[in-house]
PDB file of C-alpha atoms in Angstrom:
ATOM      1  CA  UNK I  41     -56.737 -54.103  -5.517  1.00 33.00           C
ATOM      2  CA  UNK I  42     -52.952 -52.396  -4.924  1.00 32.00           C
ATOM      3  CA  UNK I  43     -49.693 -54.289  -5.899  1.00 35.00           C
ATOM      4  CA  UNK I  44     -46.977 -53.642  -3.588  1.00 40.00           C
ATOM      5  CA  UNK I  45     -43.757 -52.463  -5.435  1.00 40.00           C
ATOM      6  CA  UNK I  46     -41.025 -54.716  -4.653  1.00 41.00           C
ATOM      7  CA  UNK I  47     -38.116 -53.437  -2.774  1.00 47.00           C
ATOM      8  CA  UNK I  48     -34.973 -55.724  -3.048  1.00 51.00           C
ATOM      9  CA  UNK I  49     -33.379 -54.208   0.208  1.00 52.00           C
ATOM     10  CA  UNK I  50     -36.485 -55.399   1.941  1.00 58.00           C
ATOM     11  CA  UNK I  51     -35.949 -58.157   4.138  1.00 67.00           C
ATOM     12  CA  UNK I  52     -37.392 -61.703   3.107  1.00 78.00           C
ATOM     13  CA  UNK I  53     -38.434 -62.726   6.656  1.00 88.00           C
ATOM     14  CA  UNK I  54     -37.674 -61.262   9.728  1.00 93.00           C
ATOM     15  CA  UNK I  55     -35.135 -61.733  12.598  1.00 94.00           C
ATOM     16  CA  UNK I  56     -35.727 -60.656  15.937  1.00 95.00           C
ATOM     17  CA  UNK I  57     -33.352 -59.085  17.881  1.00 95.00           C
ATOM     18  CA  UNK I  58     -32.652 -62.623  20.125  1.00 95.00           C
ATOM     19  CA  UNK I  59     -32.293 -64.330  17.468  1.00 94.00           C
ATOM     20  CA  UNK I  60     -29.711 -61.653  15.966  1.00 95.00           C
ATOM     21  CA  UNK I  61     -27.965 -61.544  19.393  1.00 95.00           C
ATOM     22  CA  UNK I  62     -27.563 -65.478  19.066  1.00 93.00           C
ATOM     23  CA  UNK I  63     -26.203 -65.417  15.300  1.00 93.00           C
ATOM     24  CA  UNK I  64     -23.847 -62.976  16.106  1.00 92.00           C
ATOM     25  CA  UNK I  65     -22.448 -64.997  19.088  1.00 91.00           C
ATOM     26  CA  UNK I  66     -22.506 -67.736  17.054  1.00 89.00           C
ATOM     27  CA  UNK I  67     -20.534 -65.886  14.303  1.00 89.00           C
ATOM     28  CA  UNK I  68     -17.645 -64.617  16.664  1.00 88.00           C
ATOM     29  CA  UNK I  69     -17.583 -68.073  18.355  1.00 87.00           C
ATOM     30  CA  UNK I  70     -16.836 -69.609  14.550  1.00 78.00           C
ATOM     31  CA  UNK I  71     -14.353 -66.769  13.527  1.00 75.00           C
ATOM     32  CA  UNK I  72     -14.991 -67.248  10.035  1.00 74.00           C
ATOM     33  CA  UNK I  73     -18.683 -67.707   8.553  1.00 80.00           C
ATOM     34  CA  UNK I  74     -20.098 -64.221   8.154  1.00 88.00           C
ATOM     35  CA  UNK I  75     -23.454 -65.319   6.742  1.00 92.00           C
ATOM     36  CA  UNK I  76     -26.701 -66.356   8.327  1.00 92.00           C
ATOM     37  CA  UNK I  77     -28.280 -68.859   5.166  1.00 94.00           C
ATOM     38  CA  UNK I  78     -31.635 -70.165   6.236  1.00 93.00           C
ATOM     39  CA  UNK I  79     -33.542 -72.438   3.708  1.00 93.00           C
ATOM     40  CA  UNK I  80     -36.092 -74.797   3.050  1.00 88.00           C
ATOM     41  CA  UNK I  81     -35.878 -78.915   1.774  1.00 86.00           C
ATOM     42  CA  UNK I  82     -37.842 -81.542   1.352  1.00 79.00           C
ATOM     43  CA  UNK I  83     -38.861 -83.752   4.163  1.00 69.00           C
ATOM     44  CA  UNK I  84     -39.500 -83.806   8.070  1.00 61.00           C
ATOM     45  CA  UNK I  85     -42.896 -84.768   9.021  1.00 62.00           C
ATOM     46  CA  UNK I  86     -44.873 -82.197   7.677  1.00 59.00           C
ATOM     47  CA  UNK I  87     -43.397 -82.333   4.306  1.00 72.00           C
ATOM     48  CA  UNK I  88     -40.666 -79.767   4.459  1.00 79.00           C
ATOM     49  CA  UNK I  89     -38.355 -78.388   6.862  1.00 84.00           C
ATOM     50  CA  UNK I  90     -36.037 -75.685   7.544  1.00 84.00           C
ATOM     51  CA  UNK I  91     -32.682 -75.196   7.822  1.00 89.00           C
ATOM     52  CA  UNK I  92     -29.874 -72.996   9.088  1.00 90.00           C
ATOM     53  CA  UNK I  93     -25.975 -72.782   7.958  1.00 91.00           C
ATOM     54  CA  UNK I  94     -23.435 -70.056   8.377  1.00 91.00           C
ATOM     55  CA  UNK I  95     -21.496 -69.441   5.335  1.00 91.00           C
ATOM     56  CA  UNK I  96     -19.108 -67.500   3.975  1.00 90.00           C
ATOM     57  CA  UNK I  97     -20.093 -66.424   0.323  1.00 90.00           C
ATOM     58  CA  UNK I  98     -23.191 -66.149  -0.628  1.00 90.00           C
ATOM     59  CA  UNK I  99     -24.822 -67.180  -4.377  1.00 92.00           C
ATOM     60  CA  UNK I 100     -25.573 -64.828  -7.569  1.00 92.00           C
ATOM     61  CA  UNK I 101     -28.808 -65.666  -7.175  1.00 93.00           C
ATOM     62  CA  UNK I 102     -29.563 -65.346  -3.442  1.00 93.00           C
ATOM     63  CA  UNK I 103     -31.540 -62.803  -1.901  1.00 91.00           C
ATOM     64  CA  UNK I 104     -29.019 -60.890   1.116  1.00 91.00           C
ATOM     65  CA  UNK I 105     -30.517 -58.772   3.552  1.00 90.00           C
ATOM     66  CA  UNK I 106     -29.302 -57.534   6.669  1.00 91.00           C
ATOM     67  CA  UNK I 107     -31.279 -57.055  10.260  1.00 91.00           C
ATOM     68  CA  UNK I 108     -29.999 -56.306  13.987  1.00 93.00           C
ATOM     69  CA  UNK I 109     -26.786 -56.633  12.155  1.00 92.00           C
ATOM     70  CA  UNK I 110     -26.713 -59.659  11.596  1.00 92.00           C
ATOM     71  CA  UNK I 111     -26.809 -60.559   7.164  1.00 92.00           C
ATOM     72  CA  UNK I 112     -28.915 -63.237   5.956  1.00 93.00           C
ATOM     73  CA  UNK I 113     -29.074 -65.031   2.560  1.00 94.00           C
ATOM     74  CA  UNK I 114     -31.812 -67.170   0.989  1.00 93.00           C
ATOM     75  CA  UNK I 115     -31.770 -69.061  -2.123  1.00 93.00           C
ATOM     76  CA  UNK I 116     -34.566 -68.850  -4.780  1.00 92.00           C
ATOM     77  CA  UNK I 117     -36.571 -72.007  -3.716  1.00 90.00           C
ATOM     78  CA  UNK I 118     -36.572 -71.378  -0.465  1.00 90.00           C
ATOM     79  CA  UNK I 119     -37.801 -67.487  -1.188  1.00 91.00           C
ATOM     80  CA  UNK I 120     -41.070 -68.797  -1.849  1.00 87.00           C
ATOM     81  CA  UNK I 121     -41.960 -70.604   1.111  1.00 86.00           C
ATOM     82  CA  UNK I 122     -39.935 -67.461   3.378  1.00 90.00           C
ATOM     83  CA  UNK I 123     -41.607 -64.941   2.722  1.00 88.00           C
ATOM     84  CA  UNK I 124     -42.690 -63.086   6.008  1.00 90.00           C
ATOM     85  CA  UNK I 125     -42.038 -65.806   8.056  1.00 91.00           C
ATOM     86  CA  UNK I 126     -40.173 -64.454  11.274  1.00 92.00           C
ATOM     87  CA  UNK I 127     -37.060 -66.137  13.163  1.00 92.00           C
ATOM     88  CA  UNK I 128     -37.114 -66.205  16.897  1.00 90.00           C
ATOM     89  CA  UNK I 129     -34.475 -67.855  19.934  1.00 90.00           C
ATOM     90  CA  UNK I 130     -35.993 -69.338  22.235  1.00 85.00           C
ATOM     91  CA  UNK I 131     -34.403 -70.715  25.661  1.00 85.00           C
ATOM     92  CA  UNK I 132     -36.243 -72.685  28.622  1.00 81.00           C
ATOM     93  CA  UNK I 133     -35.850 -75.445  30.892  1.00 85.00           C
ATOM     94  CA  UNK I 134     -36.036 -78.250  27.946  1.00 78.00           C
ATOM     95  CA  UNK I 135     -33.324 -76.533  25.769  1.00 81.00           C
ATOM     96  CA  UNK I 136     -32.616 -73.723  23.193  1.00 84.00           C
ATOM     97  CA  UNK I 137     -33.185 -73.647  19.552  1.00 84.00           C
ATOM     98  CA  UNK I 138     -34.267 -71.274  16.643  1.00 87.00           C
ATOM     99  CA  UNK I 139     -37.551 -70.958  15.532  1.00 85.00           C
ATOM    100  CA  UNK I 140     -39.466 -70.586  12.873  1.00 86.00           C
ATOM    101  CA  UNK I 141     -43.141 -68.439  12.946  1.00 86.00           C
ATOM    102  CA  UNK I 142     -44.617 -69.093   8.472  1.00 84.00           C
ATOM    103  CA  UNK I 143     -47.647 -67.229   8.073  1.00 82.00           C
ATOM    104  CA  UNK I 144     -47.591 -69.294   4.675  1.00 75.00           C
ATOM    105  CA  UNK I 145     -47.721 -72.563   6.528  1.00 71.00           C
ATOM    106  CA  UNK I 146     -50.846 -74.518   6.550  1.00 63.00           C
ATOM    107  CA  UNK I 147     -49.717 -77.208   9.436  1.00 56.00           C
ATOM    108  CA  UNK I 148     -46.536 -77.521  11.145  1.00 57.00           C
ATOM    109  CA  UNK I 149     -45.043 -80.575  13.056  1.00 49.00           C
ATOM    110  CA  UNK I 150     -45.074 -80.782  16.675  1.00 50.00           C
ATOM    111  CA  UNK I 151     -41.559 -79.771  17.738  1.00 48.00           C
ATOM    112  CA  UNK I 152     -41.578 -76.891  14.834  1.00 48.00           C
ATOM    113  CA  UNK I 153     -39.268 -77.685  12.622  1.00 51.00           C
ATOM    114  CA  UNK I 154     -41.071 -78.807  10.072  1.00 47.00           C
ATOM    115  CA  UNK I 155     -44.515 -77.572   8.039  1.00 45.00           C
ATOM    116  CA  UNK I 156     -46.644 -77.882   4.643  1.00 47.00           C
ATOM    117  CA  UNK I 157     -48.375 -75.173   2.565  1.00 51.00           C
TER     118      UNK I 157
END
């Protein structure tokens, strides 16, 4: 079995180029906040959830990675549970919102937001 070096520029989880076009609105719109920071905490239905903030520093110990130009931080913790997920945008008739695809989720809530490994 082959161990895959780690690359630190590598990105964490992926972005796709909506949901980089949408940050990046989002980031003009605030004039400030420069950083995407998109974590994991306890709770929601499934047992954890995810979150999104824009910041303007990121910590020693995050893991920063940009994509589509748009530069994303994630803290330690929240690494973990990450890890080649991919964020999408999504838009239709019942709204618009971010979204979340975790291979490393066993179950997820109904509205997506939320999951358990």
């Amino acid at each position: 079995m082959s161990v895959e070096a780690f690359d630190p520029g590598a990105p964490v989880l992926h972005v796709s180029p909506e949901a980089a076009e949408k940050v990046r609105q989002f980031i003009a719109e605030e004039d400030g906040p420069k950083l995407l920071r998109v974590f994991v905490t306890g709770g929601g239905c499934s047992g954890f959830q995810y979150g999104f903030a824009f910041e303007d520093k990121q910590e020693e110990d995050d893991s920063v990675f940009t994509q589509h130009g748009v530069t994303v931080v994630i803290d330690p913790m929240s690494y973990q549970y990450l890890a080649g997920a991919t964020v999408t945008y999504q838009q239709s008739i019942a709204g618009s919102r971010f979204t979340i695809t975790n291979p490393n989720a066993s179950t997820t809530c109904g509205c997506g937001s939320s999951f358990s490994v």
